[in-house]
PDB file of C-alpha atoms in Angstrom:
ATOM      1  CA  MET W   1     209.173  55.528  64.291  1.00  0.00           C
ATOM      2  CA  SER W   2     208.414  55.909  68.122  1.00  0.00           C
ATOM      3  CA  ALA W   3     212.037  56.521  68.847  1.00  0.00           C
ATOM      4  CA  ILE W   4     212.082  59.325  65.992  1.00  0.00           C
ATOM      5  CA  LEU W   5     209.071  60.906  67.455  1.00  0.00           C
ATOM      6  CA  ALA W   6     210.605  60.975  70.902  1.00  0.00           C
ATOM      7  CA  ALA W   7     213.748  62.585  69.473  1.00  0.00           C
ATOM      8  CA  LEU W   8     211.706  65.221  67.671  1.00  0.00           C
ATOM      9  CA  GLY W   9     210.366  66.189  71.026  1.00  0.00           C
ATOM     10  CA  GLY W  10     208.054  69.274  71.073  1.00  0.00           C
ATOM     11  CA  ALA W  11     209.144  70.421  67.503  1.00  0.00           C
ATOM     12  CA  ARG W  12     206.092  71.905  65.863  1.00  0.00           C
ATOM     13  CA  THR W  13     207.820  72.197  62.283  1.00  0.00           C
ATOM     14  CA  VAL W  14     210.035  69.526  60.860  1.00  0.00           C
ATOM     15  CA  LEU W  15     212.030  69.556  57.572  1.00  0.00           C
ATOM     16  CA  ASP W  16     212.560  66.015  56.322  1.00  0.00           C
ATOM     17  CA  VAL W  17     215.817  65.923  54.206  1.00  0.00           C
ATOM     18  CA  GLY W  18     216.294  63.109  51.867  1.00  0.00           C
ATOM     19  CA  ALA W  19     212.635  62.330  52.463  1.00  0.00           C
ATOM     20  CA  GLY W  20     212.223  59.566  49.941  1.00  0.00           C
ATOM     21  CA  THR W  21     208.744  58.320  49.769  1.00  0.00           C
ATOM     22  CA  GLY W  22     208.021  59.825  53.272  1.00  0.00           C
ATOM     23  CA  SER W  23     207.909  56.662  55.239  1.00  0.00           C
ATOM     24  CA  TYR W  24     209.114  58.257  58.509  1.00  0.00           C
ATOM     25  CA  GLU W  25     207.425  61.479  58.323  1.00  0.00           C
ATOM     26  CA  PRO W  26     205.439  62.401  61.478  1.00  0.00           C
ATOM     27  CA  THR W  27     201.719  63.049  61.068  1.00  0.00           C
ATOM     28  CA  ASP W  28     201.113  65.008  64.205  1.00  0.00           C
ATOM     29  CA  ARG W  29     203.042  68.241  63.170  1.00  0.00           C
ATOM     30  CA  VAL W  30     203.763  70.340  60.253  1.00  0.00           C
ATOM     31  CA  VAL W  31     206.283  68.629  57.888  1.00  0.00           C
ATOM     32  CA  TYR W  32     208.249  69.938  54.795  1.00  0.00           C
ATOM     33  CA  ALA W  33     210.260  67.599  52.663  1.00  0.00           C
ATOM     34  CA  VAL W  34     213.381  67.832  50.503  1.00  0.00           C
ATOM     35  CA  GLU W  35     214.212  65.040  48.115  1.00  0.00           C
ATOM     36  CA  PRO W  36     216.500  64.880  45.036  1.00  0.00           C
ATOM     37  CA  SER W  37     214.964  61.881  43.231  1.00  0.00           C
ATOM     38  CA  SER W  38     211.916  62.594  40.998  1.00  0.00           C
ATOM     39  CA  GLU W  39     211.127  58.922  41.105  1.00  0.00           C
ATOM     40  CA  MET W  40     210.980  58.881  44.866  1.00  0.00           C
ATOM     41  CA  ILE W  41     208.900  61.983  44.795  1.00  0.00           C
ATOM     42  CA  GLY W  42     206.438  60.178  42.534  1.00  0.00           C
ATOM     43  CA  GLN W  43     205.931  57.471  44.964  1.00  0.00           C
ATOM     44  CA  ARG W  44     204.814  59.750  47.738  1.00  0.00           C
ATOM     45  CA  ARG W  45     201.347  59.180  48.974  1.00  0.00           C
ATOM     46  CA  ASP W  46     198.410  61.389  48.326  1.00  0.00           C
ATOM     47  CA  GLY W  47     198.194  64.054  50.818  1.00  0.00           C
ATOM     48  CA  ALA W  48     201.980  63.755  51.808  1.00  0.00           C
ATOM     49  CA  PRO W  49     203.582  66.885  53.152  1.00  0.00           C
ATOM     50  CA  PRO W  50     204.857  69.279  50.481  1.00  0.00           C
ATOM     51  CA  VAL W  51     208.165  68.365  48.818  1.00  0.00           C
ATOM     52  CA  VAL W  52     210.802  70.316  46.959  1.00  0.00           C
ATOM     53  CA  ARG W  53     213.395  68.694  44.699  1.00  0.00           C
ATOM     54  CA  ALA W  54     216.772  69.621  46.133  1.00  0.00           C
ATOM     55  CA  VAL W  55     219.779  68.191  47.686  1.00  0.00           C
ATOM     56  CA  ALA W  56     220.919  68.181  51.354  1.00  0.00           C
ATOM     57  CA  GLU W  57     224.160  70.198  50.582  1.00  0.00           C
ATOM     58  CA  ALA W  58     222.032  73.230  49.487  1.00  0.00           C
ATOM     59  CA  LEU W  59     218.679  73.264  51.237  1.00  0.00           C
ATOM     60  CA  PRO W  60     216.217  75.777  49.995  1.00  0.00           C
ATOM     61  CA  VAL W  61     215.440  76.892  53.458  1.00  0.00           C
ATOM     62  CA  LYS W  62     216.255  79.973  55.418  1.00  0.00           C
ATOM     63  CA  ASP W  63     218.471  79.821  58.637  1.00  0.00           C
ATOM     64  CA  SER W  64     216.564  78.384  61.624  1.00  0.00           C
ATOM     65  CA  ALA W  65     213.454  78.198  59.617  1.00  0.00           C
ATOM     66  CA  VAL W  66     212.088  75.017  61.252  1.00  0.00           C
ATOM     67  CA  ASP W  67     212.057  73.647  64.782  1.00  0.00           C
ATOM     68  CA  ALA W  68     213.699  70.369  63.730  1.00  0.00           C
ATOM     69  CA  VAL W  69     215.422  68.656  60.861  1.00  0.00           C
ATOM     70  CA  LEU W  70     215.002  64.941  60.270  1.00  0.00           C
ATOM     71  CA  ALA W  71     217.391  62.865  57.956  1.00  0.00           C
ATOM     72  CA  VAL W  72     216.637  59.132  58.002  1.00  0.00           C
ATOM     73  CA  LEU W  73     219.140  56.661  56.252  1.00  0.00           C
ATOM     74  CA  THR W  74     220.149  59.135  53.755  1.00  0.00           C
ATOM     75  CA  VAL W  75     223.521  60.690  54.672  1.00  0.00           C
ATOM     76  CA  HIS W  76     225.377  57.929  53.225  1.00  0.00           C
ATOM     77  CA  HIS W  77     223.820  58.932  49.791  1.00  0.00           C
ATOM     78  CA  TRP W  78     224.989  62.575  50.107  1.00  0.00           C
ATOM     79  CA  ALA W  79     227.809  63.578  47.637  1.00  0.00           C
ATOM     80  CA  ASP W  80     229.439  65.941  50.330  1.00  0.00           C
ATOM     81  CA  TRP W  81     227.963  64.638  53.587  1.00  0.00           C
ATOM     82  CA  ARG W  82     229.943  67.209  55.814  1.00  0.00           C
ATOM     83  CA  LYS W  83     228.412  69.996  53.695  1.00  0.00           C
ATOM     84  CA  GLY W  84     224.999  68.509  54.234  1.00  0.00           C
ATOM     85  CA  ILE W  85     225.461  68.206  57.958  1.00  0.00           C
ATOM     86  CA  ALA W  86     226.434  71.869  57.999  1.00  0.00           C
ATOM     87  CA  GLU W  87     223.126  72.607  56.177  1.00  0.00           C
ATOM     88  CA  LEU W  88     221.271  70.663  58.843  1.00  0.00           C
ATOM     89  CA  ARG W  89     222.804  72.657  61.560  1.00  0.00           C
ATOM     90  CA  ARG W  90     222.108  75.850  59.753  1.00  0.00           C
ATOM     91  CA  VAL W  91     218.309  75.393  59.181  1.00  0.00           C
ATOM     92  CA  ALA W  92     217.292  73.971  62.665  1.00  0.00           C
ATOM     93  CA  PRO W  93     218.231  74.086  66.264  1.00  0.00           C
ATOM     94  CA  ARG W  94     217.192  70.355  66.698  1.00  0.00           C
ATOM     95  CA  ARG W  95     218.527  67.629  64.495  1.00  0.00           C
ATOM     96  CA  VAL W  96     217.618  64.016  64.337  1.00  0.00           C
ATOM     97  CA  VAL W  97     219.547  61.728  62.146  1.00  0.00           C
ATOM     98  CA  LEU W  98     219.198  58.069  61.595  1.00  0.00           C
ATOM     99  CA  ALA W  99     222.402  56.463  60.368  1.00  0.00           C
ATOM    100  CA  TYR W 100     224.398  53.194  60.887  1.00  0.00           C
ATOM    101  CA  ASP W 101     227.842  52.104  62.029  1.00  0.00           C
ATOM    102  CA  THR W 102     229.376  51.033  58.887  1.00  0.00           C
ATOM    103  CA  ARG W 103     231.814  48.668  60.685  1.00  0.00           C
ATOM    104  CA  LEU W 104     229.007  46.713  62.197  1.00  0.00           C
ATOM    105  CA  HIS W 105     227.409  46.478  58.656  1.00  0.00           C
ATOM    106  CA  THR W 106     230.578  44.815  57.377  1.00  0.00           C
ATOM    107  CA  GLU W 107     230.416  42.285  60.071  1.00  0.00           C
ATOM    108  CA  PHE W 108     226.806  41.235  59.037  1.00  0.00           C
ATOM    109  CA  TRP W 109     226.804  37.528  58.034  1.00  0.00           C
ATOM    110  CA  PHE W 110     225.594  38.309  54.501  1.00  0.00           C
ATOM    111  CA  VAL W 111     228.723  40.426  53.864  1.00  0.00           C
ATOM    112  CA  ARG W 112     231.055  38.219  55.709  1.00  0.00           C
ATOM    113  CA  GLU W 113     230.033  35.035  54.057  1.00  0.00           C
ATOM    114  CA  TYR W 114     228.528  35.716  50.725  1.00  0.00           C
ATOM    115  CA  VAL W 115     229.351  39.183  49.284  1.00  0.00           C
ATOM    116  CA  PRO W 116     232.358  40.675  50.955  1.00  0.00           C
ATOM    117  CA  GLU W 117     232.708  43.267  48.355  1.00  0.00           C
ATOM    118  CA  ILE W 118     229.896  45.014  50.055  1.00  0.00           C
ATOM    119  CA  ALA W 119     232.401  45.859  52.935  1.00  0.00           C
ATOM    120  CA  GLU W 120     234.479  48.082  50.764  1.00  0.00           C
ATOM    121  CA  LEU W 121     231.277  50.133  49.693  1.00  0.00           C
ATOM    122  CA  GLU W 122     230.197  50.351  53.283  1.00  0.00           C
ATOM    123  CA  LEU W 123     233.522  51.582  54.665  1.00  0.00           C
ATOM    124  CA  SER W 124     233.612  54.298  51.999  1.00  0.00           C
ATOM    125  CA  ARG W 125     230.569  55.800  53.534  1.00  0.00           C
ATOM    126  CA  PRO W 126     230.304  58.117  56.472  1.00  0.00           C
ATOM    127  CA  SER W 127     229.664  56.019  59.654  1.00  0.00           C
ATOM    128  CA  ALA W 128     227.213  56.989  62.584  1.00  0.00           C
ATOM    129  CA  PRO W 129     230.039  57.889  64.892  1.00  0.00           C
ATOM    130  CA  ASP W 130     231.451  60.357  62.251  1.00  0.00           C
ATOM    131  CA  ILE W 131     228.073  61.855  61.587  1.00  0.00           C
ATOM    132  CA  ALA W 132     227.560  62.291  65.362  1.00  0.00           C
ATOM    133  CA  GLY W 133     230.977  64.086  65.765  1.00  0.00           C
ATOM    134  CA  GLU W 134     230.299  66.395  62.711  1.00  0.00           C
ATOM    135  CA  LEU W 135     226.747  67.165  64.092  1.00  0.00           C
ATOM    136  CA  GLY W 136     228.045  67.760  67.519  1.00  0.00           C
ATOM    137  CA  ALA W 137     225.485  65.243  68.854  1.00  0.00           C
ATOM    138  CA  ASP W 138     224.324  64.969  72.395  1.00  0.00           C
ATOM    139  CA  THR W 139     222.971  61.490  72.109  1.00  0.00           C
ATOM    140  CA  MET W 140     223.444  58.409  69.850  1.00  0.00           C
ATOM    141  CA  ILE W 141     220.786  55.661  70.589  1.00  0.00           C
ATOM    142  CA  PRO W 142     221.083  52.070  69.377  1.00  0.00           C
ATOM    143  CA  LEU W 143     218.117  50.918  67.406  1.00  0.00           C
ATOM    144  CA  PRO W 144     218.027  47.081  67.142  1.00  0.00           C
ATOM    145  CA  VAL W 145     216.363  45.666  64.100  1.00  0.00           C
ATOM    146  CA  PRO W 146     213.199  43.357  64.968  1.00  0.00           C
ATOM    147  CA  TRP W 147     213.145  39.943  63.317  1.00  0.00           C
ATOM    148  CA  ASP W 148     210.074  40.847  61.295  1.00  0.00           C
ATOM    149  CA  PHE W 149     211.048  44.405  60.514  1.00  0.00           C
ATOM    150  CA  THR W 150     208.846  45.649  57.591  1.00  0.00           C
ATOM    151  CA  ASP W 151     211.317  48.410  56.255  1.00  0.00           C
ATOM    152  CA  GLY W 152     213.483  46.557  53.679  1.00  0.00           C
ATOM    153  CA  VAL W 153     216.806  47.984  54.683  1.00  0.00           C
ATOM    154  CA  PHE W 154     219.838  45.905  53.976  1.00  0.00           C
ATOM    155  CA  PRO W 155     220.171  44.044  57.379  1.00  0.00           C
ATOM    156  CA  ALA W 156     216.242  43.721  57.745  1.00  0.00           C
ATOM    157  CA  TYR W 157     216.251  40.064  56.838  1.00  0.00           C
ATOM    158  CA  TRP W 158     218.943  38.939  59.292  1.00  0.00           C
ATOM    159  CA  ARG W 159     216.736  36.060  60.370  1.00  0.00           C
ATOM    160  CA  ARG W 160     214.942  35.606  57.178  1.00  0.00           C
ATOM    161  CA  PRO W 161     217.838  34.759  54.714  1.00  0.00           C
ATOM    162  CA  GLU W 162     215.650  33.440  51.894  1.00  0.00           C
ATOM    163  CA  ALA W 163     214.384  37.012  51.321  1.00  0.00           C
ATOM    164  CA  TYR W 164     217.852  38.103  49.976  1.00  0.00           C
ATOM    165  CA  LEU W 165     217.113  35.745  46.949  1.00  0.00           C
ATOM    166  CA  THR W 166     214.424  38.310  45.923  1.00  0.00           C
ATOM    167  CA  VAL W 167     215.135  41.861  47.187  1.00  0.00           C
ATOM    168  CA  ARG W 168     218.488  42.609  45.579  1.00  0.00           C
ATOM    169  CA  ASP W 169     217.382  45.352  43.298  1.00  0.00           C
ATOM    170  CA  THR W 170     215.374  47.161  46.064  1.00  0.00           C
ATOM    171  CA  CYS W 171     218.372  47.435  48.704  1.00  0.00           C
ATOM    172  CA  SER W 172     221.197  49.854  47.895  1.00  0.00           C
ATOM    173  CA  ALA W 173     223.859  47.672  49.366  1.00  0.00           C
ATOM    174  CA  LEU W 174     223.106  44.866  46.961  1.00  0.00           C
ATOM    175  CA  ALA W 175     222.165  47.103  43.959  1.00  0.00           C
ATOM    176  CA  GLN W 176     225.586  49.074  44.140  1.00  0.00           C
ATOM    177  CA  ALA W 177     227.626  46.215  44.571  1.00  0.00           C
ATOM    178  CA  PRO W 178     229.273  44.450  41.680  1.00  0.00           C
ATOM    179  CA  ARG W 179     226.631  42.351  39.920  1.00  0.00           C
ATOM    180  CA  HIS W 180     228.950  39.399  39.530  1.00  0.00           C
ATOM    181  CA  ALA W 181     229.640  39.514  43.237  1.00  0.00           C
ATOM    182  CA  VAL W 182     226.029  39.480  44.233  1.00  0.00           C
ATOM    183  CA  GLU W 183     225.204  36.790  41.761  1.00  0.00           C
ATOM    184  CA  ARG W 184     227.984  34.593  43.173  1.00  0.00           C
ATOM    185  CA  GLY W 185     227.014  35.261  46.821  1.00  0.00           C
ATOM    186  CA  LEU W 186     223.232  34.552  46.164  1.00  0.00           C
ATOM    187  CA  ALA W 187     224.017  31.254  44.409  1.00  0.00           C
ATOM    188  CA  ARG W 188     226.142  30.376  47.499  1.00  0.00           C
ATOM    189  CA  LEU W 189     223.292  31.245  49.864  1.00  0.00           C
ATOM    190  CA  ARG W 190     220.768  29.445  47.869  1.00  0.00           C
ATOM    191  CA  ALA W 191     222.799  26.217  48.166  1.00  0.00           C
ATOM    192  CA  ASP W 192     223.449  26.865  51.896  1.00  0.00           C
ATOM    193  CA  LEU W 193     219.678  27.183  52.379  1.00  0.00           C
ATOM    194  CA  ALA W 194     218.893  24.045  50.544  1.00  0.00           C
ATOM    195  CA  ASP W 195     221.175  21.926  52.490  1.00  0.00           C
ATOM    196  CA  GLY W 196     220.526  23.359  55.860  1.00  0.00           C
ATOM    197  CA  SER W 197     224.116  24.638  56.357  1.00  0.00           C
ATOM    198  CA  TRP W 198     223.112  28.370  56.946  1.00  0.00           C
ATOM    199  CA  HIS W 199     220.559  27.412  59.596  1.00  0.00           C
ATOM    200  CA  GLU W 200     223.245  25.157  61.267  1.00  0.00           C
ATOM    201  CA  ARG W 201     225.753  28.019  61.364  1.00  0.00           C
ATOM    202  CA  HIS W 202     223.329  30.687  62.464  1.00  0.00           C
ATOM    203  CA  ARG W 203     221.188  28.654  64.914  1.00  0.00           C
ATOM    204  CA  ASP W 204     221.941  31.318  67.519  1.00  0.00           C
ATOM    205  CA  LEU W 205     220.289  34.036  65.383  1.00  0.00           C
ATOM    206  CA  LEU W 206     217.130  32.067  65.060  1.00  0.00           C
ATOM    207  CA  GLU W 207     216.485  32.383  68.934  1.00  0.00           C
ATOM    208  CA  LEU W 208     216.770  36.193  68.970  1.00  0.00           C
ATOM    209  CA  ASP W 209     213.899  38.705  68.428  1.00  0.00           C
ATOM    210  CA  GLU W 210     216.118  41.552  67.451  1.00  0.00           C
ATOM    211  CA  TYR W 211     219.584  42.213  66.278  1.00  0.00           C
ATOM    212  CA  ASP W 212     222.034  45.143  66.466  1.00  0.00           C
ATOM    213  CA  ALA W 213     222.955  45.885  62.838  1.00  0.00           C
ATOM    214  CA  GLY W 214     224.512  49.206  63.651  1.00  0.00           C
ATOM    215  CA  PHE W 215     221.633  51.589  63.303  1.00  0.00           C
ATOM    216  CA  ARG W 216     221.834  54.606  65.413  1.00  0.00           C
ATOM    217  CA  LEU W 217     219.488  57.446  66.175  1.00  0.00           C
ATOM    218  CA  ILE W 218     221.669  60.576  66.557  1.00  0.00           C
ATOM    219  CA  LEU W 219     220.250  63.707  68.348  1.00  0.00           C
ATOM    220  CA  SER W 220     221.748  67.182  68.345  1.00  0.00           C
ATOM    221  CA  ARG W 221     220.276  70.099  70.293  1.00  0.00           C
TER     222      ARG W 221
END
């Protein structure tokens, strides 16, 4: 969050696109939110910034209406991501996008060893370098994932493998992968945890405090 706030700089008004439940909305400036899912909107906290149900590809906002636009881990869900990026450029002079390098996601141990089918899904999505190029980005900052990260994004449990046995329906990479492939992979992971082979193969990870899973903060001014 501190990296996001730094990237927003002195922006006094922010449009959060693909806002979800509002987990990464700053509280020290005026924020407006756009989110297509009524289910996500229903989970926003009391007193959250005002939200409009709409998609990134057709933002209900005038040209240059806000100082900055924010899009956190959402571009890979857009139906036409290039059209969405064009909308970000239209509505704000400063654009802050958190995305990830899909290639690094495919190299993650869970994908490589347990559910390789996820790689095909990831490689079909826009990657952080692609988004940066389309956005005309000035900066792309790596954001390593701490071992005890509280946001349940797909690689968040890189040092806590047992968590993958219970979070499959709350993580898009697992929820969207073929069910049979996920079941097969989780059964294999459960066995590897039981006999200690996972810990033997990944003893180097257990010594790390953070891991580069490919998350990148993209800034365009």
